[in-house]
mmCIF file of C-alpha atoms in Angstrom:
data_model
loop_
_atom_site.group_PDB
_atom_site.id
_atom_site.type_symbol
_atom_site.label_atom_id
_atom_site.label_comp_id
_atom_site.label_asym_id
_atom_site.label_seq_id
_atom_site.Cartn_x
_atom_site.Cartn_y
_atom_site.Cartn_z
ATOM 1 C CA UNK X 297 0.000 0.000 0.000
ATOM 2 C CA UNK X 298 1.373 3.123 -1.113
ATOM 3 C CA UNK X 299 1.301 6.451 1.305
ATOM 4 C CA UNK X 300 2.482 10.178 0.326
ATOM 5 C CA UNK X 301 2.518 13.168 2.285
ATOM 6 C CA UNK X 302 0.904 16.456 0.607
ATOM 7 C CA UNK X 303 3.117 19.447 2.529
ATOM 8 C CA UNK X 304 1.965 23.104 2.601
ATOM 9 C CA UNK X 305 4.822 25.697 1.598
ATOM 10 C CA UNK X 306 4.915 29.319 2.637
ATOM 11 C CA UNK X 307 7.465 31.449 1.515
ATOM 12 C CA UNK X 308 9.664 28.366 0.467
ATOM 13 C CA UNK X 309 9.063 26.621 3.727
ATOM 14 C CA UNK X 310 7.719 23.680 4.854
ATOM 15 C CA UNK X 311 5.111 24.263 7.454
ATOM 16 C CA UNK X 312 5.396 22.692 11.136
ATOM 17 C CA UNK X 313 5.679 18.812 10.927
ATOM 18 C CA UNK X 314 5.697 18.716 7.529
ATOM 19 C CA UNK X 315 9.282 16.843 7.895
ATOM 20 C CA UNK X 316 7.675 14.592 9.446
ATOM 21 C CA UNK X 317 4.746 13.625 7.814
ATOM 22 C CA UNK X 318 7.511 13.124 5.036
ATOM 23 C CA UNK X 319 9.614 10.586 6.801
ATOM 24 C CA UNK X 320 6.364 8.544 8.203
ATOM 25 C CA UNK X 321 5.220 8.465 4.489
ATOM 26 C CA UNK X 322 8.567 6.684 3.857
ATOM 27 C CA UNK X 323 10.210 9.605 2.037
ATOM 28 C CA UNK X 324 7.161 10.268 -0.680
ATOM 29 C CA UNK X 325 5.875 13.752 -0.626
ATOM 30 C CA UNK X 326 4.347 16.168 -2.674
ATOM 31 C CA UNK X 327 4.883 20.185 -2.170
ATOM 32 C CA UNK X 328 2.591 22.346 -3.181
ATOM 33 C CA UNK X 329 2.990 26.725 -2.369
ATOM 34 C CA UNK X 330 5.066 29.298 -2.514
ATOM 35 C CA UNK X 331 8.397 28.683 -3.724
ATOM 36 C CA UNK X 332 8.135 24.927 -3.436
ATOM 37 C CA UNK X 333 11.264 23.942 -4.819
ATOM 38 C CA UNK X 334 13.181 25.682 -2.518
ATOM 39 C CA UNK X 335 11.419 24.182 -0.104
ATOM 40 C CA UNK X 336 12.108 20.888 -1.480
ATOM 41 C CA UNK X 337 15.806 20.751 -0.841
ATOM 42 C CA UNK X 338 15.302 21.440 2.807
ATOM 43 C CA UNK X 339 14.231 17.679 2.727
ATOM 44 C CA UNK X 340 17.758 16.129 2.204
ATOM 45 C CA UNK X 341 17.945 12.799 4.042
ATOM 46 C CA UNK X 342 13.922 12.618 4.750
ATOM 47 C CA UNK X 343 12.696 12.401 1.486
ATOM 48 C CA UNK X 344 13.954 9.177 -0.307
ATOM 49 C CA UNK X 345 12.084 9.668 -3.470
ATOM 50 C CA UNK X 346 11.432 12.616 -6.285
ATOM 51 C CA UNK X 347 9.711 14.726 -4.646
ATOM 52 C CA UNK X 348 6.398 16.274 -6.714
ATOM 53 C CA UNK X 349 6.654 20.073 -6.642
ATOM 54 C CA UNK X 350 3.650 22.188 -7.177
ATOM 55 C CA UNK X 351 3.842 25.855 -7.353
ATOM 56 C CA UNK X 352 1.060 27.815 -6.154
ATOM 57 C CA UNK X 353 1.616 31.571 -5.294
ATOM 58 C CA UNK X 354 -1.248 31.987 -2.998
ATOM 59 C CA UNK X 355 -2.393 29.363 0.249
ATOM 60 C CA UNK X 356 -6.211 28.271 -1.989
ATOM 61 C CA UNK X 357 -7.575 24.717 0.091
ATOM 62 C CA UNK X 358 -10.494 24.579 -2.107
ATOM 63 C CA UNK X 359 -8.422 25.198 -5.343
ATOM 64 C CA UNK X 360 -5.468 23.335 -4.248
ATOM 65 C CA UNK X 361 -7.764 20.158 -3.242
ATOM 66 C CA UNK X 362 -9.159 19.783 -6.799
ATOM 67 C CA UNK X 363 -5.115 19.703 -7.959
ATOM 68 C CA UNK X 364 -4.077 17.448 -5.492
ATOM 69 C CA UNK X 365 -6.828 15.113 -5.843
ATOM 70 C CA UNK X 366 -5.882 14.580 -9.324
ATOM 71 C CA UNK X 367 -2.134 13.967 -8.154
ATOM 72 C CA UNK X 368 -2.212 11.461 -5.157
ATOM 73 C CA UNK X 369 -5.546 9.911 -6.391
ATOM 74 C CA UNK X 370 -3.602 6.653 -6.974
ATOM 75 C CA UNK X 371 -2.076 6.299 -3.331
ATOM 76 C CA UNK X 372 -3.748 4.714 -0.415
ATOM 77 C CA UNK X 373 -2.896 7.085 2.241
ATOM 78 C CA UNK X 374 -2.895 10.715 2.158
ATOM 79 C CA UNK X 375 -0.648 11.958 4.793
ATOM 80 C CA UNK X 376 -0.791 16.153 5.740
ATOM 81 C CA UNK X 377 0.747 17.954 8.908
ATOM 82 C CA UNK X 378 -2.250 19.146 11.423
ATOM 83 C CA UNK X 379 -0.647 22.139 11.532
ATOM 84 C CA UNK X 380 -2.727 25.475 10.461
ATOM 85 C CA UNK X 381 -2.639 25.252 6.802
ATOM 86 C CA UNK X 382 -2.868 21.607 6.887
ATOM 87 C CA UNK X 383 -5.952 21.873 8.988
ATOM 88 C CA UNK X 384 -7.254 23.476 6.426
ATOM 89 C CA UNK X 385 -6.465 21.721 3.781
ATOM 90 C CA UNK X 386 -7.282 18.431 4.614
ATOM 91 C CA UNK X 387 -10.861 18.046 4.862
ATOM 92 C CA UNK X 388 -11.033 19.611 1.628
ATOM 93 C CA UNK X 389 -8.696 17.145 -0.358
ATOM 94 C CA UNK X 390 -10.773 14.486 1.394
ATOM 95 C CA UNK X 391 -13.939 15.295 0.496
ATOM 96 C CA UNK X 392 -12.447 15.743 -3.120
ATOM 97 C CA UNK X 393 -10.981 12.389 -3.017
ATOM 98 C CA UNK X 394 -13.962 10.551 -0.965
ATOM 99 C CA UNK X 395 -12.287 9.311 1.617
ATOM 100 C CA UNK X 396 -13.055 9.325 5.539
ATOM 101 C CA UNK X 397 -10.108 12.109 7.351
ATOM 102 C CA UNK X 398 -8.615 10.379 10.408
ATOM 103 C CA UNK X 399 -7.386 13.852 12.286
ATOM 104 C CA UNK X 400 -5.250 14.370 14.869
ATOM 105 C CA UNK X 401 -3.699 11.276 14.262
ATOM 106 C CA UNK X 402 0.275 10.578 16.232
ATOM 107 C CA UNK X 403 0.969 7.742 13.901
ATOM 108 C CA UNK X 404 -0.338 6.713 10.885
ATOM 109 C CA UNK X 405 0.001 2.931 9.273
ATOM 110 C CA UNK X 406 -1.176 1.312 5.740
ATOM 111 C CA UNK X 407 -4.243 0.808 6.576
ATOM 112 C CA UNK X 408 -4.859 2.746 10.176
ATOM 113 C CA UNK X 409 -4.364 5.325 12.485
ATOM 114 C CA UNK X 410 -3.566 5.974 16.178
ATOM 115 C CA UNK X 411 -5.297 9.113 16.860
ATOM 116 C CA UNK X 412 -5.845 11.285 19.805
ATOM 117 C CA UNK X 413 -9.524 11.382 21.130
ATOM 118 C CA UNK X 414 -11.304 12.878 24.671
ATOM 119 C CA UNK X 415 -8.771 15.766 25.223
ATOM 120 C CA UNK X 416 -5.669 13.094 24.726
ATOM 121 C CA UNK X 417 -6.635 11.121 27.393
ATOM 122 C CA UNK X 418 -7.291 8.241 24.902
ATOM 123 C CA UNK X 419 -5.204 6.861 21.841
ATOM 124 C CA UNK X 420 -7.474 5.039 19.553
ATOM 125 C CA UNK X 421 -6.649 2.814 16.519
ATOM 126 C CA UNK X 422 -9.127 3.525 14.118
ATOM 127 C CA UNK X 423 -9.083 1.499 11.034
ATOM 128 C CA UNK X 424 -10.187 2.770 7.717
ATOM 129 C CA UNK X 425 -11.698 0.219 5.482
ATOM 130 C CA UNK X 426 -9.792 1.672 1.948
ATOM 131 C CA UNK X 427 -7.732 4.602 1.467
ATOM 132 C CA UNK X 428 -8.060 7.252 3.361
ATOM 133 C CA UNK X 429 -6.759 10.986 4.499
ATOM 134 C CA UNK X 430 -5.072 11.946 7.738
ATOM 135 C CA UNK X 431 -3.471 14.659 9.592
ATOM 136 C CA UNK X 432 -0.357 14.189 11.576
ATOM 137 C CA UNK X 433 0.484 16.106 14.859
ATOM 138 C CA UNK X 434 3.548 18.158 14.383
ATOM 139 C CA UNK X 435 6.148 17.020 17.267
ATOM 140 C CA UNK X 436 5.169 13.389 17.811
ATOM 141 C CA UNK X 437 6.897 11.538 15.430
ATOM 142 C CA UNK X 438 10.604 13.686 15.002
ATOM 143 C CA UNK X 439 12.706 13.037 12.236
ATOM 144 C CA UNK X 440 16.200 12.184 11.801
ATOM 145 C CA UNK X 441 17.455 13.660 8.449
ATOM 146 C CA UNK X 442 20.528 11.262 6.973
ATOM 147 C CA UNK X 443 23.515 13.056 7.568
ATOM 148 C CA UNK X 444 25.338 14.433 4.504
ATOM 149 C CA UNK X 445 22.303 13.711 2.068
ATOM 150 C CA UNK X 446 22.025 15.431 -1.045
ATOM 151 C CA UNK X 447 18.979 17.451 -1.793
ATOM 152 C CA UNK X 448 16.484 15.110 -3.049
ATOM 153 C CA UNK X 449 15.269 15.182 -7.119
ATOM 154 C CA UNK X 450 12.085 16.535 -7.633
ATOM 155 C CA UNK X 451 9.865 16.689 -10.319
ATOM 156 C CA UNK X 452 7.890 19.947 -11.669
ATOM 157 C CA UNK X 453 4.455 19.168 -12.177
ATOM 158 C CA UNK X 454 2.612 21.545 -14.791
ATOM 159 C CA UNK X 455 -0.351 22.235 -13.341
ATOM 160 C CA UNK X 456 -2.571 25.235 -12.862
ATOM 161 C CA UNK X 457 -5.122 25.116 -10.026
ATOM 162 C CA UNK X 458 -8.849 25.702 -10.963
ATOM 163 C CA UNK X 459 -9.902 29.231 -10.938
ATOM 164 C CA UNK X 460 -13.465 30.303 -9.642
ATOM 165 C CA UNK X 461 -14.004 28.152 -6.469
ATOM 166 C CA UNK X 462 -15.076 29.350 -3.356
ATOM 167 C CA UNK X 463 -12.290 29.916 -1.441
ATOM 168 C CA UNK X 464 -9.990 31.761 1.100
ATOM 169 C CA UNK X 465 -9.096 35.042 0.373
ATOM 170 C CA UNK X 466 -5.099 36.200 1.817
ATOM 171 C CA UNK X 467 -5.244 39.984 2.591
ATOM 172 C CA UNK X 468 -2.119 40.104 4.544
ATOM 173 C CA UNK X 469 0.271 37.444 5.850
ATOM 174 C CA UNK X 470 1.384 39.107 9.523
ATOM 175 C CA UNK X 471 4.123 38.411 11.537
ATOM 176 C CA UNK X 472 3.666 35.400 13.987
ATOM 177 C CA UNK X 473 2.268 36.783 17.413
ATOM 178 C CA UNK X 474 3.978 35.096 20.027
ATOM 179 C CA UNK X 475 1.324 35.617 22.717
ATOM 180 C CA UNK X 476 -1.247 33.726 20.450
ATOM 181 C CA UNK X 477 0.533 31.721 18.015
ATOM 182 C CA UNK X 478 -0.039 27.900 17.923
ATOM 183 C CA UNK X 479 2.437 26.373 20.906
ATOM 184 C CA UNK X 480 3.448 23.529 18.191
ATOM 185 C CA UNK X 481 4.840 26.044 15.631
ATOM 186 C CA UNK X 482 6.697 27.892 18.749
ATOM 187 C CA UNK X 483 10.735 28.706 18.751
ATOM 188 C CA UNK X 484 10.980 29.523 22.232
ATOM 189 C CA UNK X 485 8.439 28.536 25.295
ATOM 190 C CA UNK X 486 8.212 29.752 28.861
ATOM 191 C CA UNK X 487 5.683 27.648 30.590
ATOM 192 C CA UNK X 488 4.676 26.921 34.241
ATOM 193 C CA UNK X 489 3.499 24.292 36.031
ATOM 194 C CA UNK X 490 2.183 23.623 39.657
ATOM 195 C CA UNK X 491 5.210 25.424 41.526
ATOM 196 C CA UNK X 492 3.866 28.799 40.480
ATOM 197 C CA UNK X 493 1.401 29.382 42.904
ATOM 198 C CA UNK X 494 -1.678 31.592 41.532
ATOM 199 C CA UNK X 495 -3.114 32.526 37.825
ATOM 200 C CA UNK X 496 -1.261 35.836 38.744
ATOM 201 C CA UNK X 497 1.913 34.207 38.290
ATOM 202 C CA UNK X 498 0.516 33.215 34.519
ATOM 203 C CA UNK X 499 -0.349 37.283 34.295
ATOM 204 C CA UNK X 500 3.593 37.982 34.594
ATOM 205 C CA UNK X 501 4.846 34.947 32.992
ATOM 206 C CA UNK X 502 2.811 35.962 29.297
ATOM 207 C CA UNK X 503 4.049 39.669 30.384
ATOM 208 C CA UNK X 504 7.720 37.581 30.379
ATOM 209 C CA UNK X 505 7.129 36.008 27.384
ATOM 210 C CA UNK X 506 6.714 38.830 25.386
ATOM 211 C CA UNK X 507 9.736 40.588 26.172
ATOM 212 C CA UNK X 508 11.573 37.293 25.482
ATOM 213 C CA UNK X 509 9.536 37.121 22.289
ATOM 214 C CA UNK X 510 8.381 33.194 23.606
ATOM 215 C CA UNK X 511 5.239 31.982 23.830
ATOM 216 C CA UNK X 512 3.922 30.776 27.225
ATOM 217 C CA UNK X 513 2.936 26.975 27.782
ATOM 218 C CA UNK X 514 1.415 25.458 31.040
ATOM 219 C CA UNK X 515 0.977 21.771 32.437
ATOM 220 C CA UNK X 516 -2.355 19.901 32.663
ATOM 221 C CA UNK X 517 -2.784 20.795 36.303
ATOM 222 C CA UNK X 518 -2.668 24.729 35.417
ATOM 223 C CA UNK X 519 -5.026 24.371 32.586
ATOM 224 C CA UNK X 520 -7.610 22.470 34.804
ATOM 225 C CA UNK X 521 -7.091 24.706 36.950
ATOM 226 C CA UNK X 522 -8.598 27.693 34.689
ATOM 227 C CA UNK X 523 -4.973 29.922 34.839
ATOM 228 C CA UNK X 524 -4.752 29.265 31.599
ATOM 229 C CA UNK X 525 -6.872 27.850 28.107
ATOM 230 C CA UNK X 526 -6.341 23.944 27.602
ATOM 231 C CA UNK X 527 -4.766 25.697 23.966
ATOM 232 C CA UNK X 528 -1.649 26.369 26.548
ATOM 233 C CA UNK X 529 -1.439 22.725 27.640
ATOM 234 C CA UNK X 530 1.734 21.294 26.698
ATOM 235 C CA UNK X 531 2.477 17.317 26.614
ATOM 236 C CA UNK X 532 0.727 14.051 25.071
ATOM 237 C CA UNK X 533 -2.662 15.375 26.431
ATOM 238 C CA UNK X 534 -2.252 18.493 24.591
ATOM 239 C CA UNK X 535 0.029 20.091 22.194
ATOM 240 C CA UNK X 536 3.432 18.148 21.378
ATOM 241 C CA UNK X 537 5.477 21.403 20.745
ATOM 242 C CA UNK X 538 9.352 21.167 19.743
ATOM 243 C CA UNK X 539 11.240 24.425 20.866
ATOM 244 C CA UNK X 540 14.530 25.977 20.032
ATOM 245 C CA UNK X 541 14.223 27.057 23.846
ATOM 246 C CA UNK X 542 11.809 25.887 26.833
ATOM 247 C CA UNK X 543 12.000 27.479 29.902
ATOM 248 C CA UNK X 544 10.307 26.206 33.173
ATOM 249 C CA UNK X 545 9.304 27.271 36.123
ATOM 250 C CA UNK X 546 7.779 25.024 38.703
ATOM 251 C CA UNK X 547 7.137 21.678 36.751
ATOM 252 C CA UNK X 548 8.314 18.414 37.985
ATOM 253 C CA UNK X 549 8.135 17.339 34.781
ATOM 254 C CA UNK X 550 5.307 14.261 34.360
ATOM 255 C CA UNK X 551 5.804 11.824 32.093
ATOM 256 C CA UNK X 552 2.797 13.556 29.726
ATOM 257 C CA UNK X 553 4.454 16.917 29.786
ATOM 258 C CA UNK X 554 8.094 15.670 29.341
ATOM 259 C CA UNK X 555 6.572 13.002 26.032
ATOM 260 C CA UNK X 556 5.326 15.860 24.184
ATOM 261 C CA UNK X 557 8.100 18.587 24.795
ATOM 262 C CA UNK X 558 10.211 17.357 21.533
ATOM 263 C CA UNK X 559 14.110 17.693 21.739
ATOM 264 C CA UNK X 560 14.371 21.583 22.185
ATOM 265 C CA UNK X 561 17.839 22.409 22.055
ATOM 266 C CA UNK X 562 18.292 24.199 25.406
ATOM 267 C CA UNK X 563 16.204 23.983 28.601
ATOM 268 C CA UNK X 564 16.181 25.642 31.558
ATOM 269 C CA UNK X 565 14.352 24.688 34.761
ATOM 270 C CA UNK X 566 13.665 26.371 37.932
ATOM 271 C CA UNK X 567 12.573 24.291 40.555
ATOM 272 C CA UNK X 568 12.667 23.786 44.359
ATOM 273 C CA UNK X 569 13.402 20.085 43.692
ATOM 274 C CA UNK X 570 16.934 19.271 41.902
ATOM 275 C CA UNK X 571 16.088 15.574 41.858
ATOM 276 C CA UNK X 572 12.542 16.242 39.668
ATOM 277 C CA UNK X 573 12.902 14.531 36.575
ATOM 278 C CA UNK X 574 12.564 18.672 34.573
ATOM 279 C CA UNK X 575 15.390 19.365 36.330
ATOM 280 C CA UNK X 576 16.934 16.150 35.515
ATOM 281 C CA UNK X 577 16.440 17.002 31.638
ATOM 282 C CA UNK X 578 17.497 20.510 31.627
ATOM 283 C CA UNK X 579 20.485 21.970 30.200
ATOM 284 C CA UNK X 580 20.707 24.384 32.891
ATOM 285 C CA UNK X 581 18.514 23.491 36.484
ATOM 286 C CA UNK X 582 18.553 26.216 39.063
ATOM 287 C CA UNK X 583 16.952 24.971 42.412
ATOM 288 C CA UNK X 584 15.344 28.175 43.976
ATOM 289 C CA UNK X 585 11.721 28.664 44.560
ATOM 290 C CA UNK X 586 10.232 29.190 40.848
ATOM 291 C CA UNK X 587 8.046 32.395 41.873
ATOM 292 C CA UNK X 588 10.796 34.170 43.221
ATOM 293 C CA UNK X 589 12.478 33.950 40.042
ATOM 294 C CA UNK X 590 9.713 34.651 38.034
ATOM 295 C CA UNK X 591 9.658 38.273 39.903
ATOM 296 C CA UNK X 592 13.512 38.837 39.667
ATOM 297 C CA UNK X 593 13.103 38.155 35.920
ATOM 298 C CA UNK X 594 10.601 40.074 35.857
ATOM 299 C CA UNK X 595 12.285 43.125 37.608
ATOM 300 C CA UNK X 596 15.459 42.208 34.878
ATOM 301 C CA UNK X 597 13.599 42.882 31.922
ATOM 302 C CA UNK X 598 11.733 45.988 32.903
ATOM 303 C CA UNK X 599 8.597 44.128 33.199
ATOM 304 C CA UNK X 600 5.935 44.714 35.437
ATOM 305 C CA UNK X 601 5.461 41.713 37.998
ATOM 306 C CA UNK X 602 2.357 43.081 40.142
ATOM 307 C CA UNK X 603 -0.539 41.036 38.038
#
């Protein structure tokens, strides 16, 4: 059974987790956006075969579907990144191709797929009985590009989407706002977890976050709480985000926060207990209580730390 991942571009880049929607689709891929070539040879050592390359100028789902219907018709499994444009895309291309959308999914197989149901508190297999469309979640799966791979073929395909569809209209593409971006497309995270010890700790942390230019991230126990939306829960049973930088203050570090924090490249933890398994992780672990921190950073960066 054949499977291909269809990958958003932007601006000649892939979109969150479209690497890896590549690599679980064994290397097969088609690109369709802005500047998808470009995009293409970011893909050395994940994509195995010639990769399709559709350019589109402007982000269309409804036009785009009707292309890429026409394109991966003959595969069995559709594979797209549940990241924003994928989102959108993907009920769309199924509904052109006829085929049930598994969403949400964390891995997907020939003929099934482990998704995430109830809030992530339950992984279900759900098998589709023919081929079928699904979304991955960005973070979940990683990807190890080959070392020293070449950037892979790929193969123009001459194609002009249909005009005269309903669709999305782009006014303006804005800059990313940290304070409201999705967690899973985040560079750098500063999230808090049961050490902090009121929502007005969450008030100074976002206040933190923007002068760091980070987004700000909680555990389950917060987010139950009400300090913050469940959109702010990071881990298995929320969002699987994968940071250039995480910064925590006051989380243990559960085994469903620590599964679905990626491999950032730096963290930092502050906690009261050096033997936690965050602090354990962390690139740099200061032991001191988390809330006094929070307030000395605060103070260091000008910001105000009375919520």
């Amino acid at each position: 059974m054949s499977r291909v991942a269809v990958v958003p571009v932007r601006a000649g880049a892939v979109v969150a987790g479209g690497a890896e929607c590549v690599a679980e689709c064994g290397g097969r891929a088609v690109l369709i956006g802005d500047d998808a070539v470009t995009a293409a040879a970011t893909l050395a050592g994940i994509a195995t075969e010639t990769l399709r390359v559709i350019e589109a100028p402007a982000f269309a789902p409804a036009a785009w579907a009707v292309t890429l219907a026409a394109v991966v018709a003959g595969d069995h499994v559709v594979v797209l990144p549940a990241s924003a444009d994928g989102r959108d895309l993907a009920p769309r291309l199924a509904a052109a191709l006829d085929r049930p959308l598994l969403a949400g999914a964390l891995a997907v197989g020939d003929h099934e797929a482990d998704v995430a149901r109830q809030g992530g508190l339950v992984i279900e297999t759900v098998v589709a009985h023919g081929p079928f469309v699904a979304t991955l979640q960005p973070g979940v799966r990683g990807v190890a590009p080959i070392a020293g791979a070449t950037a892979p073929a790929v193969e123009l395909l001459a194609v002009t989407p249909p005009t005269g569809l309903a669709d999305a209209e782009v006014l303006d593409v804005l800059p990313p706002d940290v304070a409201t971006m999705d967690l899973a497309e985040a560079g750098a995270i500063v999230a808090g977890g049961a050490g902090l010890d009121g929502p007005e700790r969450f008030t100074v942390l976002e206040r933190i976050g923007v002068a760091l230019g980070a987004s700000v991230g909680a555990t389950r126990v917060v987010t139950d709480r009400g300090w913050l939306g469940h959109d702010r829960q990071i881990g298995t049973t929320g969002v699987v985000v994968d940071p250039r930088l995480y910064v925590a203050f006051g989380i243990s570090g559960a085994v469903q926060h620590t599964s679905g924090l990626g491999q950032p490249d730096h963290i930092v933890s502050v906690n009261t207990d050096p033997h936690c398994p965050m602090m354990q992780l962390a690139d740099l672990p200061i032991v001191a209580d988390a809330n006094a921190v929070l307030h000395e950073l605060a103070a260091l960066l000008g910001v105000d730390a009375d919520a």
